[in-house]
Coordinates of C-alpha atoms and ligand atoms in Angstrom, one line a residue:
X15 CA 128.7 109.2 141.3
X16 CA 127.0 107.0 143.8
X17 CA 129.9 104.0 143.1
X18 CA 128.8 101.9 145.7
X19 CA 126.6 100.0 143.4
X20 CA 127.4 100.4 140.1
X21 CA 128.3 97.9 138.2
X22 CA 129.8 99.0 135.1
X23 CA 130.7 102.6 134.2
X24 CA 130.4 103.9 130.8
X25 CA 131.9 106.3 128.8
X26 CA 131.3 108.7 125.9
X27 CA 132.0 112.1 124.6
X28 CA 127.9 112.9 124.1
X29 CA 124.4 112.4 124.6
X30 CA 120.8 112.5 123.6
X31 CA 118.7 111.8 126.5
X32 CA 115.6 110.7 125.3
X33 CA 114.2 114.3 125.2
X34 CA 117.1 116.7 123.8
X35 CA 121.1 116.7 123.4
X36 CA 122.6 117.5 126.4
X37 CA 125.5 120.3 126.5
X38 CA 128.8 119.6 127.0
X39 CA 130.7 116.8 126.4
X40 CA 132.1 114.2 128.5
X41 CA 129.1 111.4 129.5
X42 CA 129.4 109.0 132.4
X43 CA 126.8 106.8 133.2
X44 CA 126.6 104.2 135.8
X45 CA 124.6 101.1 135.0
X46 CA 124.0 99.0 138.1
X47 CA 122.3 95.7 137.7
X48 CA 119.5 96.5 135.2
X49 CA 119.0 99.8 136.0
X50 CA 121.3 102.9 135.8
X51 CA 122.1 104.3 138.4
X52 CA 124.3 107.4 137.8
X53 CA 124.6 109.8 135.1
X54 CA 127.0 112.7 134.7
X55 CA 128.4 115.4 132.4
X56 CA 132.2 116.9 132.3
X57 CA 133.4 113.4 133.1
X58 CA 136.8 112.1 132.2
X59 CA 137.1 108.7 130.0
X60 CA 139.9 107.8 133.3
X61 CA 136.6 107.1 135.4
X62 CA 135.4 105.2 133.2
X63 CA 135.5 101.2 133.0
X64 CA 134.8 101.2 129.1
X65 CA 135.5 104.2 126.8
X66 CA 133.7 105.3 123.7
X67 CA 135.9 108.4 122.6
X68 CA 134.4 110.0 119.6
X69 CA 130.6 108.5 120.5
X70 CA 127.1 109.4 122.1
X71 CA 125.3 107.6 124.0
X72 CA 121.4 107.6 123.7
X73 CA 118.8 105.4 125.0
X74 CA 118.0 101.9 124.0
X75 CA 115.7 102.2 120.9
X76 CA 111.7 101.6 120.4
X77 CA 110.5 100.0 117.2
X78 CA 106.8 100.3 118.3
X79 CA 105.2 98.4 115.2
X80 CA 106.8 95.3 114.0
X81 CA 105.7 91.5 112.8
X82 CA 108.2 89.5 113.8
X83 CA 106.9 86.2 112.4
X84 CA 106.6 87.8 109.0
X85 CA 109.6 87.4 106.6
X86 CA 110.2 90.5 105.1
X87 CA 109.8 89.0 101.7
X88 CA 109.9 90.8 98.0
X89 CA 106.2 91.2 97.8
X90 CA 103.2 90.9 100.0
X91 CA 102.1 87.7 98.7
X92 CA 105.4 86.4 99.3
X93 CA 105.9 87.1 103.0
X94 CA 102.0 86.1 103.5
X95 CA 103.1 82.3 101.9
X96 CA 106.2 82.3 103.8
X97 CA 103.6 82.9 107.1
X98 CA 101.2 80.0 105.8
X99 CA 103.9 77.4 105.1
X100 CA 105.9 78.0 108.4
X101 CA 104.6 75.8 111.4
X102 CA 105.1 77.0 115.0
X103 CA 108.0 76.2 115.6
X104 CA 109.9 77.8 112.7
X105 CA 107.8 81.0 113.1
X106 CA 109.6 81.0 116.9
X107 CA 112.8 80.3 114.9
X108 CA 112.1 83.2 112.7
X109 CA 111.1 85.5 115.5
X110 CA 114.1 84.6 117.4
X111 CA 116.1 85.5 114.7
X112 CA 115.0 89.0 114.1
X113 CA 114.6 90.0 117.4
X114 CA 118.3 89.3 117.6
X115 CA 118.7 91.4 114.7
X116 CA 117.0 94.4 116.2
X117 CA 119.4 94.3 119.0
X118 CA 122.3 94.9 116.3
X119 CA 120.5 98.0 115.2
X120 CA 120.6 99.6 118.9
X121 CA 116.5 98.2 119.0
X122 CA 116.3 97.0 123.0
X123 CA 112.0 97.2 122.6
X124 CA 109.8 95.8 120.0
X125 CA 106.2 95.9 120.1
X126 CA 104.9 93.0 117.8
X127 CA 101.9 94.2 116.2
X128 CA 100.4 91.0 115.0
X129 CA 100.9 87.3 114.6
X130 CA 99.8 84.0 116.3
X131 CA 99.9 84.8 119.5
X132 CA 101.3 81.3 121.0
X133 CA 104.2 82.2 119.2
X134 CA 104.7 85.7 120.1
X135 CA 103.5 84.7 124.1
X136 CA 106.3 82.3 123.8
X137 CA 108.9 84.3 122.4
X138 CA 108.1 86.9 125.0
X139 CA 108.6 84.5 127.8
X140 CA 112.2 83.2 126.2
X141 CA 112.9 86.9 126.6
X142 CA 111.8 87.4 130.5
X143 CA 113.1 84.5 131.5
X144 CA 116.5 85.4 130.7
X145 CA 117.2 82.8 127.9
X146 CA 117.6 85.6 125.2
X147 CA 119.3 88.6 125.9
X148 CA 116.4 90.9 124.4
X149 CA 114.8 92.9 123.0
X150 CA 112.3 93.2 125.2
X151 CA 108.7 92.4 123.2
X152 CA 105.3 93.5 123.7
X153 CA 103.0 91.4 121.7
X154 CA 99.2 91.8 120.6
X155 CA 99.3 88.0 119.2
X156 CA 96.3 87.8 116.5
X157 CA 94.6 90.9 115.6
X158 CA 90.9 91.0 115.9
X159 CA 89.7 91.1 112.3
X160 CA 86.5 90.2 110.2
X161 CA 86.7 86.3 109.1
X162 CA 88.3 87.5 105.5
X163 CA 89.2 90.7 106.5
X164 CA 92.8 92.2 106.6
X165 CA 95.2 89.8 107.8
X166 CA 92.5 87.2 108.6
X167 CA 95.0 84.4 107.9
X168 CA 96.6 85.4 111.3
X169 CA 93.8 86.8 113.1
X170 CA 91.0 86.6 115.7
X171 CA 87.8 86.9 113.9
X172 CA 85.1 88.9 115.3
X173 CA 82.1 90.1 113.3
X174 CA 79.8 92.7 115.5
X175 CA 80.0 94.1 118.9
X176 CA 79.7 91.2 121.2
X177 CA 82.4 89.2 118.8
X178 CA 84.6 91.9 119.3
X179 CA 84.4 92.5 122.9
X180 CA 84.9 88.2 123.2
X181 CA 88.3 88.1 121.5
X182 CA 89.6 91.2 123.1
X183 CA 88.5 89.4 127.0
X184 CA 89.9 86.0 125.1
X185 CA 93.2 87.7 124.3
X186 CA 94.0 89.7 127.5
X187 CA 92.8 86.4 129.0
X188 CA 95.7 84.6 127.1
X189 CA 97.9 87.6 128.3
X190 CA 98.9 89.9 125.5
X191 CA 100.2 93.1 126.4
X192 CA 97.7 95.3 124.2
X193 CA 95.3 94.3 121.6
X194 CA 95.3 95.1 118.2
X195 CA 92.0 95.4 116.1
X196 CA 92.0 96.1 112.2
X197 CA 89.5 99.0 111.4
X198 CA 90.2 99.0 107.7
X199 CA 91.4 96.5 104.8
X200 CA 95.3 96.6 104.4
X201 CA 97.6 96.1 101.3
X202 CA 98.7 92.3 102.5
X203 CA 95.3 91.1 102.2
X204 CA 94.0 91.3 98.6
X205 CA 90.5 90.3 99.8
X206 CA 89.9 93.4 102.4
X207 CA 89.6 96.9 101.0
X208 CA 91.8 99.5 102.2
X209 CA 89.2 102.4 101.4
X210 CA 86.5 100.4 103.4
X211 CA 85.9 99.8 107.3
X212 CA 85.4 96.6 108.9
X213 CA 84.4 97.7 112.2
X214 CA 81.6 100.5 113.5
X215 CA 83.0 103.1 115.9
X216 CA 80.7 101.4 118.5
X217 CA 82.4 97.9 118.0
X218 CA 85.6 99.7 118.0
X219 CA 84.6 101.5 121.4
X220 CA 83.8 97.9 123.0
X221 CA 87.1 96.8 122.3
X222 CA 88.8 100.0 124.0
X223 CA 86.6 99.6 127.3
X224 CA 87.1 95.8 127.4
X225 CA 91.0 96.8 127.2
X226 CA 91.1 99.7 129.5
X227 CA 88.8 97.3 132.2
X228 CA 92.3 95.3 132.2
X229 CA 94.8 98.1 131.9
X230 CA 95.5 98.0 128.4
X231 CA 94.8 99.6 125.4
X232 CA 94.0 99.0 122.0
X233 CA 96.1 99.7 118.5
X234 CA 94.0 100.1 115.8
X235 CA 95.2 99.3 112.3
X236 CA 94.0 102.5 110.2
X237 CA 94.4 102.9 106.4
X238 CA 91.7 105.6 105.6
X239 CA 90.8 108.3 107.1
X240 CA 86.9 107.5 108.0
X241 CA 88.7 104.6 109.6
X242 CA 90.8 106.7 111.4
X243 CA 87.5 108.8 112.3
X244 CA 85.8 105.9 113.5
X245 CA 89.3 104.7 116.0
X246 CA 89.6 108.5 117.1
X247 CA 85.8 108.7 118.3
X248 CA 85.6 105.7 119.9
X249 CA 89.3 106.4 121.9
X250 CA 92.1 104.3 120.5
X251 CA 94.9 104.8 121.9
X252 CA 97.8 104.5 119.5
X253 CA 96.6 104.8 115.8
X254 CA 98.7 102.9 113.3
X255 CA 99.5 103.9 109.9
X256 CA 97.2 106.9 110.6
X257 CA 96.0 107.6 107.1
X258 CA 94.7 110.5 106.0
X259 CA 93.4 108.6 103.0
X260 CA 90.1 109.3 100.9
X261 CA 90.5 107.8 97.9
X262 CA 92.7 105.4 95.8
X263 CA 95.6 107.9 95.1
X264 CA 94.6 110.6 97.4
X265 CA 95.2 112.1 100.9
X266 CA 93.4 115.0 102.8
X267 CA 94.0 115.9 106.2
X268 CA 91.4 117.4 108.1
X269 CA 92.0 119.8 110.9
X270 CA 88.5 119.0 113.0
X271 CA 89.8 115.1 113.7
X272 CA 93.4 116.6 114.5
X273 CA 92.0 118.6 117.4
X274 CA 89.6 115.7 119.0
X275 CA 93.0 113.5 118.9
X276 CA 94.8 116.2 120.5
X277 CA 92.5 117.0 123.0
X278 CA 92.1 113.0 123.9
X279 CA 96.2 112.3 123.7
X280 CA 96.1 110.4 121.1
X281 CA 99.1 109.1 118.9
X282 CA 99.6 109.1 115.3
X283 CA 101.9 105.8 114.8
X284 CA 103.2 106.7 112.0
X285 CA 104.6 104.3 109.1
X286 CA 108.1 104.0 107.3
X287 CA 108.2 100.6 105.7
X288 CA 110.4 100.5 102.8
X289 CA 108.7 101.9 100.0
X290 CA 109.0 105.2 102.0
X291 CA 113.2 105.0 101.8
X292 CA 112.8 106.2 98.1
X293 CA 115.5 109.1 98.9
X294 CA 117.5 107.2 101.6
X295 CA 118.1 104.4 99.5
X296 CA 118.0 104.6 95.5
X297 CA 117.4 100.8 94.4
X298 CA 113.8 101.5 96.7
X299 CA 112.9 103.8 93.6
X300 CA 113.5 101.4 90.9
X301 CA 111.0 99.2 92.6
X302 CA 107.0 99.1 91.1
X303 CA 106.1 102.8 91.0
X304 CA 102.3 101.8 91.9
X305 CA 103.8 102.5 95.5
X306 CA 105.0 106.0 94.8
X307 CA 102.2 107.1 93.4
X308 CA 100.4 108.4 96.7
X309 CA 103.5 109.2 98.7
X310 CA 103.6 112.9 98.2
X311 CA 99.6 113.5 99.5
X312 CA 100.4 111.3 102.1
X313 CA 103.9 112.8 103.6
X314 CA 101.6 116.1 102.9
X315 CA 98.5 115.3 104.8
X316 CA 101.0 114.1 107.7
X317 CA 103.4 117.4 107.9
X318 CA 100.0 118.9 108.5
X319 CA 98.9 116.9 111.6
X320 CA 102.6 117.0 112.9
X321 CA 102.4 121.0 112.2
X322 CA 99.2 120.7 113.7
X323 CA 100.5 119.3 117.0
X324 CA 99.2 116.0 117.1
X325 CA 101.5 113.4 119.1
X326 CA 103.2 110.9 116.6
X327 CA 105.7 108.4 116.6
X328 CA 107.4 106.6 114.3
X329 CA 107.7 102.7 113.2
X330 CA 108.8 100.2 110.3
X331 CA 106.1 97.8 110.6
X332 CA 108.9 95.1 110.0
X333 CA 108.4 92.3 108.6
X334 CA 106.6 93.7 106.1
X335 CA 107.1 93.7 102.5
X336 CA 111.3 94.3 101.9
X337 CA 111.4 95.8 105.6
X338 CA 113.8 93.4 107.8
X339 CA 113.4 94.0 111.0
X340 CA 116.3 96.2 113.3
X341 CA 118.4 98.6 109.8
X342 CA 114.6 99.4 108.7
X343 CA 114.3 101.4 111.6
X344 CA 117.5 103.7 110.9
X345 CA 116.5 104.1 106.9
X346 CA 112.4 105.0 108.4
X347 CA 113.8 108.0 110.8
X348 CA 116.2 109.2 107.8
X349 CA 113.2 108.7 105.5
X350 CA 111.2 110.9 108.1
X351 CA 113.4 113.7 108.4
X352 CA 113.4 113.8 104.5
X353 CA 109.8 113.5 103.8
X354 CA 108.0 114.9 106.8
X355 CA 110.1 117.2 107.8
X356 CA 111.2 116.6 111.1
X357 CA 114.7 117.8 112.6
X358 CA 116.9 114.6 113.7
X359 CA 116.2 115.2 117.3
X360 CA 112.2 114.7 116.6
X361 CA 112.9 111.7 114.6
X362 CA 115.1 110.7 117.6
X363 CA 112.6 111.6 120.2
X364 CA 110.0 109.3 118.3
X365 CA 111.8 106.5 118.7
X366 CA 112.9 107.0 122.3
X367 CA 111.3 109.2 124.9
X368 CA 107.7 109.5 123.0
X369 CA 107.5 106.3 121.7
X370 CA 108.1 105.3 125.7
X371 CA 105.2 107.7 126.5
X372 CA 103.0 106.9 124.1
X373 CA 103.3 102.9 124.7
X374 CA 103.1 103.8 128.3
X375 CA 106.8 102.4 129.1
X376 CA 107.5 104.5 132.1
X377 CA 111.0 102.6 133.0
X378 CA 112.8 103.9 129.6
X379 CA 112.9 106.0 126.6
X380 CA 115.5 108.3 128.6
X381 CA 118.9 108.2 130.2
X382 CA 117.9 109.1 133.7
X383 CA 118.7 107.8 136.9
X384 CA 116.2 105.0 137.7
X385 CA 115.3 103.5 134.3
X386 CA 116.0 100.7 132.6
X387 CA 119.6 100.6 131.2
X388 CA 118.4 100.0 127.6
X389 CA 121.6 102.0 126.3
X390 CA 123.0 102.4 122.4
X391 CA 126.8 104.1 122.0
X392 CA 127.2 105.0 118.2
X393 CA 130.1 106.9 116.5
X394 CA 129.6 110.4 116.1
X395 CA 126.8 112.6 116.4
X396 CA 123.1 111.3 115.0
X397 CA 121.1 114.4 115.4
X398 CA 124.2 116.2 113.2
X399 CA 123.3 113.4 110.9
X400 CA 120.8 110.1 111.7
X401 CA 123.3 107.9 109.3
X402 CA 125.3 108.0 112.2
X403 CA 122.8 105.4 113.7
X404 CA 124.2 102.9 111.3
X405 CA 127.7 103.0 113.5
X406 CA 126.8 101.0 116.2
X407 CA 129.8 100.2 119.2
X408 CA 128.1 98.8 121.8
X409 CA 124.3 98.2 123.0
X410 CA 122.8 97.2 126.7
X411 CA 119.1 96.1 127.1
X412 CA 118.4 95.7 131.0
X413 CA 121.8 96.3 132.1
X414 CA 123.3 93.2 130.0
X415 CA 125.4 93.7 126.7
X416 CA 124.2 92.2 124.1
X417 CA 126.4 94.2 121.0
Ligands
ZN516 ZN1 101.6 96.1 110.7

């Protein structure tokens, strides 16, 4: 242990490491300031200044698609009037609130996927300035979207290439950390079409050199899968939702798309709002069975592109229809090891170490010597069983505790 500096030492009996479960038992790690600084196996819990007997540690985790100034309402047109009547300030108020909240479910990074971006920009700046203990959030603000196209009521509207290209320079300008553009209609808009594109893979390209001329990317909202063609060609970088959709009630992956978005690294951000919890949670099934109908071709399309090797990681998109922000996330990656069948340590991994990668967070997503001390101790083991997640005992963001 290098003592000299650390600040607090923390123990527990294991660990996932943002990557795989360490052997042995018996975790120390040393947190100094906001960073940690020491991390050892075979410890003692005497070394320690707090012990977690019985616990793992893991890192902090990465909720990589949220709305934080939606309300998580019963229905879509619900949360979209509860978005319409709030004024700024309560949105901040709201945002405040379940940012909070995602701390209490181990969350120490949120990246806000779409609101106004004032709010979000100010919310972010509460955040780095020390006057809320965290998350940390990285925020698109509006979403670049045709004038009545999905989620238009919130968005920057761009119609053709120059348009697009103006709002993404106007947004970076304004200082979001990545932009998000909406390539096809979406299920809280009624007036957009989720089988139909709003943007050309040449306007999408514009938007992904414009963002990548200021070291950042773009997130493309994709609910169809020549929409997902369109964000692959032109070289989005994370690709949210990621349907595989061709038609109303049907999914069909296809293997020639898979390979151009593994050979260009990019990331299938995959989806596990609510409707998705059907065998996680029962009362989810008694809810309209319009949204089951589909489920199966989609979790089937998507077991073949994870089988197929494409990069993915997984989200709530919060905020969302009967998805609150922070518990959402820990009824998703049960959801996900369920439906898509993933072992507990991918859906782990997903939210941790390649959700870090594929956001390009370089300082955490892993317990290692030099990152961020964004740290979770829950009871029990989660990759013998995820529910464990649900036992939270303690959670750091930056070094600070916050649970
Ligand atoms: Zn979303």
């Amino acid at each position: 242990m290098q003592d000299r500096n650390t600040t607090v030492r923390i123990y527990a009996e294991w660990m996932f490491d943002g990557d795989d479960v360490v052997p042995g038992s018996g975790i120390l790690l040393g947190v100094s300031g906001s960073h940690i600084a020491a991390v050892r196996a075979g410890a003692n819990p005497e070394e320690a200044d707090l012990q977690f007997s019985g616990c793992s540690v893991l890192p902090g985790l990465i909720d990589s698609h949220v709305h934080l100034c939606f309300s998580a309402g019963r229905t879509h047109a619900e949360v979209v009037e509860d978005l319409l009547k709030s004024d700024g300030d309560q949105l901040l108020q709201r945002a405040i609130k379940h940012a909070q909240q995602a701390l209490k479910a181990g969350i120490t990074t949120l990246r806000d996927c779409g609101g106004p971006t004032q709010v979000l920009l100010a919310l972010r700046t509460l955040v780095n300035q020390g006057k809320l203990p965290g998350p940390e959030v990285l925020v698109s603000g509006s979403p670049i979207t045709t004038p009545k196209g999905h989620l238009y009521y919130v968005g920057a509207p761009a119609t053709g290439a120059e348009d697009v290209e103006r709002r993404t320079d106007d947004l970076l300008e304004a200082g979001v950390d990545f932009v998000k553009l909406i390539v096809t209609g979406g299920n809280m808009t009624p007036e957009s079409n989720r089988l139909g594109c709003q943007y050309s893979a040449e306007e999408i390209k514009r938007a992904v050199r414009c963002a990548e001329r200021a070291n950042r990317y773009i997130a493309a909202h994709v609910l169809n899968r020549e929409g997902l063609r369109r964000a692959v060609l032109a070289g989005v970088r994370t690709l949210e939702h990621c349907s595989w959709r061709t038609g109303l009630v049907h999914h069909e992956f296809d293997e020639g798309l898979a390979r151009l978005m593994r050979q260009q690294g990019q990331i299938a951000s995959l989806t596990m709002s609510a409707p998705t919890w059907r065998k996680v949670w029962p009362e989810m099934g008694k809810l309209d069975p319009e949204l089951f109908r589909d489920l199966e071709d989609r979790f089937a399309s998507e077991r073949q592109m994870i089988e197929s090797g494409v990069r993915f990681i997984l989200h709530t998109d919060a905020g969302v229809r009967q998805t609150p922000v922070g518990i959402s996330l820990i009824y998703g990656l049960r959801a996900a090891q369920l439906e898509l069948g993933l072992s507990s340590v991918e859906c782990l991994r997903a939210v941790t170490g390649h959700a870090a990668d594929a956001l390009g967070l370089v300082d955490r997503g892993r317990l290692r010597v030099g990152q961020r001390a964004d740290i979770v101790v829950v009871k029990g083991r989660p990759w013998q069983d995820l529910s464990a997640l649900h036992e939270i005992r303690g959670v750091w963001c930056g070094g600070k505790r916050c649970v």
